[in-house]
CSV table of C-alpha atoms and ligand atoms in Angstrom, one decimal:
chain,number,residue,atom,x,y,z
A,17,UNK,CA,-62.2,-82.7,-139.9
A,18,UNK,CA,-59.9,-79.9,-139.4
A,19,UNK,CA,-60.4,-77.8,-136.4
A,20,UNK,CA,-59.0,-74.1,-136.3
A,21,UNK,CA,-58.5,-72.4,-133.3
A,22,UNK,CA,-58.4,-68.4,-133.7
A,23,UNK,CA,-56.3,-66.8,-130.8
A,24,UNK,CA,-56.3,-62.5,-131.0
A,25,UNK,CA,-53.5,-61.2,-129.3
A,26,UNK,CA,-56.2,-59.6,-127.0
A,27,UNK,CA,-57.2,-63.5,-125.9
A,28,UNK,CA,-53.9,-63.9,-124.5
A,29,UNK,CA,-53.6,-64.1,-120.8
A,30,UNK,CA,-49.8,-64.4,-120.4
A,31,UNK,CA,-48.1,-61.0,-120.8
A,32,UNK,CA,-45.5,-61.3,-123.6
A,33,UNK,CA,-41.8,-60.5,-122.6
A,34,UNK,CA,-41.8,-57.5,-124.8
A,35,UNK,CA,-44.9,-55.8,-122.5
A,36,UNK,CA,-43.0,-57.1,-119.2
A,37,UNK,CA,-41.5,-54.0,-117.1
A,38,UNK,CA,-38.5,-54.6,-116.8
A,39,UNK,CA,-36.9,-54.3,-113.1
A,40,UNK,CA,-32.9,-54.5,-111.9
A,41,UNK,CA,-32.3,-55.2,-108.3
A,42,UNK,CA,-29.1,-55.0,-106.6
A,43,UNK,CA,-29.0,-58.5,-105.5
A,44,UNK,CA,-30.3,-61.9,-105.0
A,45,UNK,CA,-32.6,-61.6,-101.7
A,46,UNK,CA,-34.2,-58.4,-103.2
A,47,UNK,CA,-35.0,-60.3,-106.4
A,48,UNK,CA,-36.8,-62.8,-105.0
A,49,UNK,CA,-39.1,-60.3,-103.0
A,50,UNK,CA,-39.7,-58.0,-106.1
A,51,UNK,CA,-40.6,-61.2,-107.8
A,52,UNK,CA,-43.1,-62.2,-105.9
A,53,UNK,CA,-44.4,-58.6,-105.8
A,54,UNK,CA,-44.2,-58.7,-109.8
A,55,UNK,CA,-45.3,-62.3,-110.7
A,56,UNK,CA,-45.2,-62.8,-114.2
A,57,UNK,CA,-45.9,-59.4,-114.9
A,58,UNK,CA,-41.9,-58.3,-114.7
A,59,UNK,CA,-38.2,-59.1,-115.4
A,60,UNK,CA,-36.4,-59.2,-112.4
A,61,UNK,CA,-32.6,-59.4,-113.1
A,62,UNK,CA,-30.1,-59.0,-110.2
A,63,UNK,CA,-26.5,-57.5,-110.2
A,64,UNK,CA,-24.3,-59.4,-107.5
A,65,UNK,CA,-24.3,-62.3,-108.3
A,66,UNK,CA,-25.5,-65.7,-105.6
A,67,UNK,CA,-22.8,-65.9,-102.7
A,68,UNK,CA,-21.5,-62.6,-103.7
A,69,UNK,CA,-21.0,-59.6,-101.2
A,70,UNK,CA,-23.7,-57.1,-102.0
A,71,UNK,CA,-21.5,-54.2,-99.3
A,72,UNK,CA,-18.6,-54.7,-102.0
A,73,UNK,CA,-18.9,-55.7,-105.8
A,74,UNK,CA,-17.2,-54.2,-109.0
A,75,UNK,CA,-19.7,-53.7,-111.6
A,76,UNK,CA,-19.2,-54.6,-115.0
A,77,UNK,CA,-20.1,-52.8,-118.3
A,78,UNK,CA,-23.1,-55.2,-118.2
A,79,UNK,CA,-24.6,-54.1,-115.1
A,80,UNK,CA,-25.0,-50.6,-116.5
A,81,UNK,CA,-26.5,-51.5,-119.7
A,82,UNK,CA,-28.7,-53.4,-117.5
A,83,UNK,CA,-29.8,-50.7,-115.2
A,84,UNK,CA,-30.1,-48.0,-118.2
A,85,UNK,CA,-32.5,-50.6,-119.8
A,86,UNK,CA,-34.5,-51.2,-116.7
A,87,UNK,CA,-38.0,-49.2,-116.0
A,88,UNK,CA,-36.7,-49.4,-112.2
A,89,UNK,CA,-33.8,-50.1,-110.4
A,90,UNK,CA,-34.5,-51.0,-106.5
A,91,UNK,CA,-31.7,-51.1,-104.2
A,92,UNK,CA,-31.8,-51.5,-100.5
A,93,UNK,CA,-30.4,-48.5,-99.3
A,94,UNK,CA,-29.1,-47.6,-96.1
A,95,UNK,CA,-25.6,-47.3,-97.5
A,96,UNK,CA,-25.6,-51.1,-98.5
A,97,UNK,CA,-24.2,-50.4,-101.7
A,98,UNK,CA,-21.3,-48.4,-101.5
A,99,UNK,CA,-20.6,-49.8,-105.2
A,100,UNK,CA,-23.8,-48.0,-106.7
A,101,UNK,CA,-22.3,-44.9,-106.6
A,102,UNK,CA,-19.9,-45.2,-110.0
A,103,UNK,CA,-22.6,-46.8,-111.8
A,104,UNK,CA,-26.1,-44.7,-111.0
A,105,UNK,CA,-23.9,-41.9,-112.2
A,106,UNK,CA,-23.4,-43.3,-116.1
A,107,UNK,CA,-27.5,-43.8,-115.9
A,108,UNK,CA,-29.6,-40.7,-116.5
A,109,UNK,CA,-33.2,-41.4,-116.6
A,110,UNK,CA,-33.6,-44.8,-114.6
A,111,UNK,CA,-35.2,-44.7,-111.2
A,112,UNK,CA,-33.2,-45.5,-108.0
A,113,UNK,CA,-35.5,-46.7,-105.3
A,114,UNK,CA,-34.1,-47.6,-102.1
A,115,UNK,CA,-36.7,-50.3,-100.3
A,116,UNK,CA,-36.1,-49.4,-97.2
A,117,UNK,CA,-37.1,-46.0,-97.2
A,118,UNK,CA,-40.0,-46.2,-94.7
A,119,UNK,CA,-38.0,-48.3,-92.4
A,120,UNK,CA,-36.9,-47.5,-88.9
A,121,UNK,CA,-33.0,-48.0,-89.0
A,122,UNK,CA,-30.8,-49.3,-86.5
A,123,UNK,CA,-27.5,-47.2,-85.7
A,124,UNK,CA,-24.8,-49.4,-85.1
A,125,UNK,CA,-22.3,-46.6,-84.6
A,126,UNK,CA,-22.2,-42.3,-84.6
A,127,UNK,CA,-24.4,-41.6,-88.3
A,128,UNK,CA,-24.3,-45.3,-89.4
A,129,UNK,CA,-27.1,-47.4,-90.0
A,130,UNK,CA,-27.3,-51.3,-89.9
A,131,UNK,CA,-28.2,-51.9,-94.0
A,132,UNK,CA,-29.4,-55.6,-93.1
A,133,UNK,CA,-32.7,-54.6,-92.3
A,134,UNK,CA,-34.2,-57.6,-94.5
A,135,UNK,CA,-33.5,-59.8,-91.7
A,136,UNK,CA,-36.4,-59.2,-89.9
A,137,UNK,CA,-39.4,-60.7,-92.2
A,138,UNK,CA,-41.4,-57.6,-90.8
A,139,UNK,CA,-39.3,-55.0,-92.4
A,140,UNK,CA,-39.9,-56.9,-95.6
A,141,UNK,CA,-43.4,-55.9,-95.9
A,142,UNK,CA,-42.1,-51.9,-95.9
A,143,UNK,CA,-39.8,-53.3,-98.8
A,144,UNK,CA,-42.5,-54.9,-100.6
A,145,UNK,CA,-45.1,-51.9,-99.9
A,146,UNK,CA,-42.4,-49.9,-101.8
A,147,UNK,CA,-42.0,-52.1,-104.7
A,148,UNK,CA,-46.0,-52.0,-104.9
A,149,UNK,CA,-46.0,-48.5,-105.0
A,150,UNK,CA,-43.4,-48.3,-107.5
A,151,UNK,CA,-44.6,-50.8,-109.9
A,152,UNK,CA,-48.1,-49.2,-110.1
A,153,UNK,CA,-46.7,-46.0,-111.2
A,154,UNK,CA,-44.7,-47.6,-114.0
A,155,UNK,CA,-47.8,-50.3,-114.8
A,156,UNK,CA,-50.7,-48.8,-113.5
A,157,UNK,CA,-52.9,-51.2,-115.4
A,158,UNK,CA,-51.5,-54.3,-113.7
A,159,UNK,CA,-51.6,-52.2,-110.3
A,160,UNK,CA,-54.3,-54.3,-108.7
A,161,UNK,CA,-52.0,-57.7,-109.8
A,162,UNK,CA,-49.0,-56.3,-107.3
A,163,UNK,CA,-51.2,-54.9,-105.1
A,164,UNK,CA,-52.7,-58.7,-105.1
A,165,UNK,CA,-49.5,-60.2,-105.3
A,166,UNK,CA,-48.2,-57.9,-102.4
A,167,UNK,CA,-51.1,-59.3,-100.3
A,168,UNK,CA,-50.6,-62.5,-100.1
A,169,UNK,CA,-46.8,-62.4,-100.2
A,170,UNK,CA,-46.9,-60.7,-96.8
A,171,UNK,CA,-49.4,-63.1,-95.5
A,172,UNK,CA,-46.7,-65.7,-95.9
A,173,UNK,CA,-43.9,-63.3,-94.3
A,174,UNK,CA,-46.7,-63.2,-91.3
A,175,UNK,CA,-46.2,-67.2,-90.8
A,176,UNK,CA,-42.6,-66.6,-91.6
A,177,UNK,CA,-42.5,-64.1,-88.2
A,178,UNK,CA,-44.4,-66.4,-86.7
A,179,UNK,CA,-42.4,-69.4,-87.4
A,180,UNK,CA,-39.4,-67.8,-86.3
A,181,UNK,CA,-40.7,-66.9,-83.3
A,182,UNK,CA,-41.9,-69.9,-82.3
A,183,UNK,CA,-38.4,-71.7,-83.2
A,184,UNK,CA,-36.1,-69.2,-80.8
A,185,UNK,CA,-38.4,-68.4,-78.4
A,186,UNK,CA,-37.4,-72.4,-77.0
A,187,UNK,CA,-33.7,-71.1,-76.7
A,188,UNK,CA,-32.4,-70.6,-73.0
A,189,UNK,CA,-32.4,-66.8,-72.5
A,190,UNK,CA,-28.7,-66.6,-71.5
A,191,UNK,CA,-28.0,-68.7,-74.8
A,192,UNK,CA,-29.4,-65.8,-77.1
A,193,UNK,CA,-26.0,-64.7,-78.5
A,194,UNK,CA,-25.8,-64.7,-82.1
A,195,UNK,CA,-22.0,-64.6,-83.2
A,196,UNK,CA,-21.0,-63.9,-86.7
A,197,UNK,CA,-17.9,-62.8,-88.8
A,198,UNK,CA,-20.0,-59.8,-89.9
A,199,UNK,CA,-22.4,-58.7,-87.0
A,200,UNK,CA,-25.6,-59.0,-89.8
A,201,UNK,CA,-28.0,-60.0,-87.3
A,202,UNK,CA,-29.0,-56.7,-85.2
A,203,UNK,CA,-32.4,-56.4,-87.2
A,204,UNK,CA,-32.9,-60.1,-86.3
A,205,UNK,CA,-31.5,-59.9,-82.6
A,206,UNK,CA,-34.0,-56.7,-81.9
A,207,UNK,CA,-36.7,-58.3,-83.3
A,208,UNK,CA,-36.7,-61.8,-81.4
A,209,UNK,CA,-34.5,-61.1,-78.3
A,210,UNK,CA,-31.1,-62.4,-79.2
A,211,UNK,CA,-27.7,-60.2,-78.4
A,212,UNK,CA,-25.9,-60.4,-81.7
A,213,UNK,CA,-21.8,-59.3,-82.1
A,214,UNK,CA,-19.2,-60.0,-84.7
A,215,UNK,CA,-15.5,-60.1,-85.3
A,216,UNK,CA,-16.3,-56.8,-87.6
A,217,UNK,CA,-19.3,-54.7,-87.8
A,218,UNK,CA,-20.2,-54.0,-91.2
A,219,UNK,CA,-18.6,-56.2,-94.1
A,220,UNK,CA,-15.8,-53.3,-95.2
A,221,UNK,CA,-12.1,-53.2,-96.5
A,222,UNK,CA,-11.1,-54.1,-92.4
A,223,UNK,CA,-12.0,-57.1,-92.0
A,224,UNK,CA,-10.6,-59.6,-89.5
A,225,UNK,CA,-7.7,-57.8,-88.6
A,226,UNK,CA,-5.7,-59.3,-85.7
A,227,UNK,CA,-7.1,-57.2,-83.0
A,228,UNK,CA,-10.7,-57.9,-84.6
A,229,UNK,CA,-10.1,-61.5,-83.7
A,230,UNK,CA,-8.5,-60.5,-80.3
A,231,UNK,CA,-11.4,-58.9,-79.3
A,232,UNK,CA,-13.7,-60.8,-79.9
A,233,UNK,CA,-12.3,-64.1,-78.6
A,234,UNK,CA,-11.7,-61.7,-74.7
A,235,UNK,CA,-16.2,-60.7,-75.0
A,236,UNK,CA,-16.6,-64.8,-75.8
A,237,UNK,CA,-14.8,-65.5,-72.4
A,238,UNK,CA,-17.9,-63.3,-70.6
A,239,UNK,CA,-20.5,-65.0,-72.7
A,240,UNK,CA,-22.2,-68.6,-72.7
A,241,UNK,CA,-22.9,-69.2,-76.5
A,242,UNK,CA,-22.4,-72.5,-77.4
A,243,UNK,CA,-21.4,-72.1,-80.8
A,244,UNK,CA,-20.5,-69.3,-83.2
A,245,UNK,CA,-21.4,-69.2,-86.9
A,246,UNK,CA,-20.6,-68.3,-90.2
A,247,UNK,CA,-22.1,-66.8,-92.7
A,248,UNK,CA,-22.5,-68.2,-96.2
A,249,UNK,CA,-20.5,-65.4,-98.1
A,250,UNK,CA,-17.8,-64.4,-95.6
A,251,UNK,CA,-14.3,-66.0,-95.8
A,252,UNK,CA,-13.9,-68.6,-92.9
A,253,UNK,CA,-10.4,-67.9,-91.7
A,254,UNK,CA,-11.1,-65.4,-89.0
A,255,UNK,CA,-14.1,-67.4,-87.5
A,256,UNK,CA,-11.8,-70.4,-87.5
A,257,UNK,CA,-9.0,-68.6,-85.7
A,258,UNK,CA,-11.8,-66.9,-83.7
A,259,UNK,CA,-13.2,-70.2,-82.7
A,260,UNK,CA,-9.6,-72.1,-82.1
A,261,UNK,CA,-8.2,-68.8,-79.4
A,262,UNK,CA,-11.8,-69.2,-77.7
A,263,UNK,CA,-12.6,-72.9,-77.7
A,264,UNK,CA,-15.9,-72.6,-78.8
A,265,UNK,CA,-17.2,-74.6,-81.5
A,266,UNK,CA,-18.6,-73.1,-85.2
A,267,UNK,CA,-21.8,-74.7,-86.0
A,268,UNK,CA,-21.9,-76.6,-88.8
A,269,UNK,CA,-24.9,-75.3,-90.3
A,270,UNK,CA,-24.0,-71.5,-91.7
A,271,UNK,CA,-26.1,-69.1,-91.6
A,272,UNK,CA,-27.5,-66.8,-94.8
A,273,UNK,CA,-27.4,-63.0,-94.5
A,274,UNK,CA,-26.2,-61.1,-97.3
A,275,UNK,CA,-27.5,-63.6,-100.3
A,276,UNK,CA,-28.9,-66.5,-101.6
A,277,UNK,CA,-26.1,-69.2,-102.1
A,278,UNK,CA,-24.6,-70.2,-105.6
A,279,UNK,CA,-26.0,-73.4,-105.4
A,280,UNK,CA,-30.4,-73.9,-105.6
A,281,UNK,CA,-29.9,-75.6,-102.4
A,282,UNK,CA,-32.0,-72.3,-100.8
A,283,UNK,CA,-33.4,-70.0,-103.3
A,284,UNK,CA,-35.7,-68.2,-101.4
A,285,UNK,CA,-35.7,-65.7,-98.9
A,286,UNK,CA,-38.4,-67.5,-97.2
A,287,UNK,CA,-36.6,-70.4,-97.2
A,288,UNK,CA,-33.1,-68.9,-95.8
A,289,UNK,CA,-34.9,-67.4,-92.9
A,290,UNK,CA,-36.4,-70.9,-92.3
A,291,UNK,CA,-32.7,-71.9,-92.7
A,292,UNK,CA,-31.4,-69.4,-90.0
A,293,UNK,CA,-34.3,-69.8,-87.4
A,294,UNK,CA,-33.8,-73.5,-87.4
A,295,UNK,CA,-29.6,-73.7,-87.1
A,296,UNK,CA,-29.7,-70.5,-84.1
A,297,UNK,CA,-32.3,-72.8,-82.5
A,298,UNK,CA,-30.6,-76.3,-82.8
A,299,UNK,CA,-27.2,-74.4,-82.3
A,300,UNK,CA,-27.9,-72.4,-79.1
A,301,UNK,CA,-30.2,-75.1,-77.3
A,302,UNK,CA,-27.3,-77.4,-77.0
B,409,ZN,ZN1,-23.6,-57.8,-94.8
């Protein structure tokens, strides 16, 4: 006996990739939050690539057909990409939304905010309240799927604050010190208690000049960190020299900020902020 199955289009469940919205992001860590926003209802490509710098990147004529194409292009903002600039200008009808528009900045110096504002898992909901909002304008009938999606997403950043906080809430108070080559951690450090400082502030063309590295090695003399880190995309040289003129150690354990890594060995955001909170815990309890 021969059986035949009849399947309408209309039966289908899965949305085909031709319906999909199709969504660019400026880099890895936003993906992953738009995509668990969009579930299978979007494309999510991102345009620096894992381990790269998203404060510095060269697009390529790739990255502008892929914006141009896109229903959406969400960026964090907050000056973060200072590479958007040559490329938003070749693409006329594609919105640029920046997800951290209804978030309270941090100035780090006269007119210039802190762009790492992802960071601190609470700021994430405002970036994925955003995305919500956005993607229901472009899909309205999928609306109550993000909105859905969005829900339970920032249920899970809720245990992620709260895991966090349990971890460096054990660390000695005059241990909370948070050193970096890039000072990434201010949303962080505000949100749990820890003083953070860098060799540089903000990942630019300066970094780790000589006096950068002076500097920094006279404030480690007044402080009692254990360790200092580094981050997974910054060169290591001027942590090492940093670490060799001041005696203290770097951890071995880097720390995430401005990306997922190249390698799957962390490939969620979720998952790199576990990462963090456990090597600043182990690192400054010692
Ligand atoms: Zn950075």
């Amino acid at each position: 006996m021969v059986v035949f199955t009849a399947c309408s289009p209309s039966d289908e469940e899965e949305t085909s990739d031709e319906d999909k919205v199709h969504i660019t992001v400026s880099f890895s860590i936003l993906a992953d939050i738009v995509e668990n926003v969009a579930g299978d209802k979007a494309e999510v490509d991102h345009i620096v690539p894992n381990g790269g710098d998203p404060h510095e990147y060269e697009p390529v004529p790739s990255d502008l057909r892929s914006v141009s194409e896109s229903d959406v292009f969400f960026v964090n903002g907050l000056n973060l990409e200072q590479w958007i600039s040559s490329l938003v200008e070749n693409v006329s009808d594609t919105p640029i939304v920046e997800l951290t528009e209804e978030v309270e900045p941090i100035e780090v110096s006269e007119g210039v905010h802190d762009p790492h504002a992802w960071l601190d898992p609470d700021n994430v909901k405002l970036y994925v309240d955003k995305a919500v909002e956005h993607l229901s304008e472009i899909d309205p009938v999928n609306a109550n799927i993000y909105e859905e999606n969005a829900a339970k997403y920032k249920e899970r950043l809720d245990t992620l604050d709260e895991t966090i906080r349990d971890k460096t809430e054990s660390v000695p108070k005059d241990q909370r010190s948070i050193v970096l080559s890039e000072n990434a951690f201010v949303y962080f450090g505000d949100a749990y208690g820890y003083e953070t400082t860098g060799i540089w502030e903000l990942n630019s063309h300066s970094e780790g000049t000589p006096r950068q590295v002076a500097d920094l090695v006279d404030r480690l003399q007044t402080t009692s960190a254990p360790y200092v880190f580094l981050e997974s995309t910054a060169n290591p040289v001027h942590m090492e020299s940093v670490s060799h003129d001041s005696g203290v150690p770097i951890y071995d354990q880097g720390l995430y900020t401005d990306g997922l890594p190249i390698d799957s060995s962390v490939d969620t955001y979720y998952e790199m902020m576990e990462v963090n909170a456990r090597a600043i815990t182990n690192a400054l309890s010692e």
